Amino acid sequence: MLPTLGFVSIFMIPMILILSISDGSLIALIYIMSFTYIFIAIMSLVAQYTIQYWIQDEVFFYKTLFNINQIPIETIRKIEVNATNWQSGSPATGNKNGIFIYYNTYDDIFITPNEISKFIEMMKSINPNIEAVYSK
């Protein structure tokens, strides 16, 4: 949510300044702000509900609205279950409770698979060295 609000702020502040300096009408400003808010809200909802996760050939894939990313399961060090995500920009921002996957040395990702226990079993069957940590 925070990056969305940041985008709206970056977009709206110059628009307000331009309309106020150029004696633009208040109605035009309201229309522009309303359209922008509705557009961003719809795009956020679409992005949150089109996320897909799958495992293929010992690689974990996740697909968001605009791209497909992959993580080799051998690089996964730890899975934190029942974690809470307060940072935005992760591909699972619609649901705040899910799984943090820690991979490589410093990388992590927050996801919300439907069947968490089945997901962890599949990951550990490919890489038994994955540490599963259960948060409160």
mmCIF file of C-alpha atoms in Angstrom:
data_model
loop_
_atom_site.group_PDB
_atom_site.id
_atom_site.type_symbol
_atom_site.label_atom_id
_atom_site.label_comp_id
_atom_site.label_asym_id
_atom_site.label_seq_id
_atom_site.Cartn_x
_atom_site.Cartn_y
_atom_site.Cartn_z
ATOM 1 C CA MET A 1 0.000 0.000 0.000
ATOM 2 C CA LEU A 2 2.826 2.415 0.793
ATOM 3 C CA PRO A 3 4.373 2.344 -2.713
ATOM 4 C CA THR A 4 0.899 2.948 -4.147
ATOM 5 C CA LEU A 5 0.396 5.969 -1.914
ATOM 6 C CA GLY A 6 3.871 7.190 -2.793
ATOM 7 C CA PHE A 7 3.059 6.932 -6.487
ATOM 8 C CA VAL A 8 -0.198 8.812 -5.988
ATOM 9 C CA SER A 9 1.602 11.530 -4.042
ATOM 10 C CA ILE A 10 4.338 11.893 -6.639
ATOM 11 C CA PHE A 11 1.705 12.103 -9.351
ATOM 12 C CA MET A 12 -0.805 14.332 -7.558
ATOM 13 C CA ILE A 13 1.387 17.025 -5.977
ATOM 14 C CA PRO A 14 2.743 18.396 -9.280
ATOM 15 C CA MET A 15 -0.739 18.193 -10.776
ATOM 16 C CA ILE A 16 -2.217 20.226 -7.921
ATOM 17 C CA LEU A 17 0.539 22.815 -8.272
ATOM 18 C CA ILE A 18 0.092 23.099 -12.041
ATOM 19 C CA LEU A 19 -3.684 23.437 -11.797
ATOM 20 C CA SER A 20 -3.479 25.992 -8.999
ATOM 21 C CA ILE A 21 -0.882 28.108 -10.828
ATOM 22 C CA SER A 22 -2.719 27.978 -14.141
ATOM 23 C CA ASP A 23 -6.117 28.812 -12.585
ATOM 24 C CA GLY A 24 -7.417 25.355 -13.483
ATOM 25 C CA SER A 25 -10.859 24.504 -12.275
ATOM 26 C CA LEU A 26 -11.392 22.560 -9.088
ATOM 27 C CA ILE A 27 -13.754 20.178 -10.890
ATOM 28 C CA ALA A 28 -10.966 19.163 -13.310
ATOM 29 C CA LEU A 29 -8.680 18.470 -10.361
ATOM 30 C CA ILE A 30 -11.330 16.349 -8.647
ATOM 31 C CA TYR A 31 -11.968 14.343 -11.835
ATOM 32 C CA ILE A 32 -8.267 13.716 -12.382
ATOM 33 C CA MET A 33 -7.674 12.703 -8.766
ATOM 34 C CA SER A 34 -10.733 10.425 -8.734
ATOM 35 C CA PHE A 35 -9.759 8.704 -11.971
ATOM 36 C CA THR A 36 -6.189 8.200 -10.772
ATOM 37 C CA TYR A 37 -7.291 6.757 -7.434
ATOM 38 C CA ILE A 38 -9.792 4.369 -9.048
ATOM 39 C CA PHE A 39 -7.250 3.258 -11.668
ATOM 40 C CA ILE A 40 -4.566 2.535 -9.061
ATOM 41 C CA ALA A 41 -7.040 0.732 -6.782
ATOM 42 C CA ILE A 42 -8.235 -1.509 -9.616
ATOM 43 C CA MET A 43 -4.684 -2.285 -10.750
ATOM 44 C CA SER A 44 -3.661 -3.131 -7.161
ATOM 45 C CA LEU A 45 -6.581 -5.540 -6.758
ATOM 46 C CA VAL A 46 -5.931 -7.194 -10.113
ATOM 47 C CA ALA A 47 -2.245 -7.596 -9.260
ATOM 48 C CA GLN A 48 -3.032 -9.134 -5.865
ATOM 49 C CA TYR A 49 -5.495 -11.700 -7.197
ATOM 50 C CA THR A 50 -3.491 -12.839 -10.228
ATOM 51 C CA ILE A 51 -0.475 -14.161 -8.315
ATOM 52 C CA GLN A 52 0.406 -17.788 -9.053
ATOM 53 C CA TYR A 53 2.986 -20.113 -7.476
ATOM 54 C CA TRP A 54 4.325 -23.425 -8.766
ATOM 55 C CA ILE A 55 7.330 -25.753 -8.565
ATOM 56 C CA GLN A 56 8.818 -27.223 -11.709
ATOM 57 C CA ASP A 57 12.130 -29.055 -12.135
ATOM 58 C CA GLU A 58 13.398 -28.100 -8.662
ATOM 59 C CA VAL A 59 12.704 -24.419 -9.282
ATOM 60 C CA PHE A 60 10.088 -22.321 -7.478
ATOM 61 C CA PHE A 61 8.213 -19.958 -9.819
ATOM 62 C CA TYR A 62 5.942 -17.077 -8.942
ATOM 63 C CA LYS A 63 3.993 -15.109 -11.477
ATOM 64 C CA THR A 64 2.688 -11.637 -10.807
ATOM 65 C CA LEU A 65 0.665 -9.453 -13.135
ATOM 66 C CA PHE A 66 3.651 -8.255 -15.137
ATOM 67 C CA ASN A 67 6.422 -10.837 -14.795
ATOM 68 C CA ILE A 68 7.491 -14.368 -13.904
ATOM 69 C CA ASN A 69 10.304 -14.875 -11.391
ATOM 70 C CA GLN A 70 12.092 -18.016 -10.310
ATOM 71 C CA ILE A 71 14.120 -19.213 -7.353
ATOM 72 C CA PRO A 72 16.182 -22.424 -7.505
ATOM 73 C CA ILE A 73 15.070 -24.465 -4.502
ATOM 74 C CA GLU A 74 18.685 -25.417 -3.696
ATOM 75 C CA THR A 75 19.327 -21.742 -2.822
ATOM 76 C CA ILE A 76 16.526 -21.597 -0.229
ATOM 77 C CA ARG A 77 17.949 -21.489 3.294
ATOM 78 C CA LYS A 78 14.936 -20.897 5.505
ATOM 79 C CA ILE A 79 11.156 -20.679 5.396
ATOM 80 C CA GLU A 80 9.400 -18.624 8.053
ATOM 81 C CA VAL A 81 5.787 -19.793 8.398
ATOM 82 C CA ASN A 82 2.907 -17.677 9.756
ATOM 83 C CA ALA A 83 4.957 -14.574 9.164
ATOM 84 C CA THR A 84 3.418 -11.142 8.879
ATOM 85 C CA ASN A 85 4.341 -8.888 6.002
ATOM 86 C CA TRP A 86 4.351 -5.175 6.757
ATOM 87 C CA GLN A 87 6.459 -4.233 3.788
ATOM 88 C CA SER A 88 4.837 -3.645 0.467
ATOM 89 C CA GLY A 89 6.262 -4.419 -2.900
ATOM 90 C CA SER A 90 6.110 -8.162 -2.303
ATOM 91 C CA PRO A 91 4.031 -10.210 -4.694
ATOM 92 C CA ALA A 92 1.575 -11.161 -1.965
ATOM 93 C CA THR A 93 0.434 -7.926 -0.444
ATOM 94 C CA GLY A 94 -3.269 -8.847 -0.452
ATOM 95 C CA ASN A 95 -2.839 -11.208 2.490
ATOM 96 C CA LYS A 96 -0.639 -10.152 5.403
ATOM 97 C CA ASN A 97 -0.072 -13.664 6.841
ATOM 98 C CA GLY A 98 2.009 -16.087 4.844
ATOM 99 C CA ILE A 99 5.548 -17.346 4.338
ATOM 100 C CA PHE A 100 8.886 -15.599 4.081
ATOM 101 C CA ILE A 101 11.337 -17.517 1.908
ATOM 102 C CA TYR A 102 14.988 -16.692 2.549
ATOM 103 C CA TYR A 103 17.302 -17.641 -0.299
ATOM 104 C CA ASN A 104 20.815 -16.910 -1.513
ATOM 105 C CA THR A 105 22.678 -14.820 1.059
ATOM 106 C CA TYR A 106 20.484 -11.764 1.585
ATOM 107 C CA ASP A 107 17.350 -12.275 -0.532
ATOM 108 C CA ASP A 108 13.854 -12.915 0.744
ATOM 109 C CA ILE A 109 10.325 -12.934 -0.586
ATOM 110 C CA PHE A 110 6.917 -12.988 1.054
ATOM 111 C CA ILE A 111 4.292 -15.311 -0.450
ATOM 112 C CA THR A 112 0.863 -16.620 0.527
ATOM 113 C CA PRO A 113 0.292 -20.102 -0.907
ATOM 114 C CA ASN A 114 -3.139 -21.676 -0.396
ATOM 115 C CA GLU A 115 -1.853 -24.901 1.168
ATOM 116 C CA ILE A 116 1.097 -23.898 3.334
ATOM 117 C CA SER A 117 1.890 -27.346 4.794
ATOM 118 C CA LYS A 118 1.802 -29.022 1.373
ATOM 119 C CA PHE A 119 4.004 -26.250 -0.020
ATOM 120 C CA ILE A 120 6.605 -26.741 2.745
ATOM 121 C CA GLU A 121 6.570 -30.528 2.240
ATOM 122 C CA MET A 122 7.243 -30.099 -1.474
ATOM 123 C CA MET A 123 10.094 -27.669 -0.806
ATOM 124 C CA LYS A 124 11.700 -29.902 1.835
ATOM 125 C CA SER A 125 11.396 -32.988 -0.373
ATOM 126 C CA ILE A 126 13.572 -31.216 -2.946
ATOM 127 C CA ASN A 127 15.911 -29.508 -0.455
ATOM 128 C CA PRO A 128 15.915 -31.214 2.972
ATOM 129 C CA ASN A 129 18.349 -28.576 4.311
ATOM 130 C CA ILE A 130 15.612 -25.929 4.384
ATOM 131 C CA GLU A 131 14.997 -24.726 7.934
ATOM 132 C CA ALA A 132 11.296 -24.248 8.681
ATOM 133 C CA VAL A 133 10.632 -21.698 11.437
ATOM 134 C CA TYR A 134 7.096 -21.250 12.770
ATOM 135 C CA SER A 135 6.224 -17.775 14.039
ATOM 136 C CA LYS A 136 3.479 -17.073 16.561
#
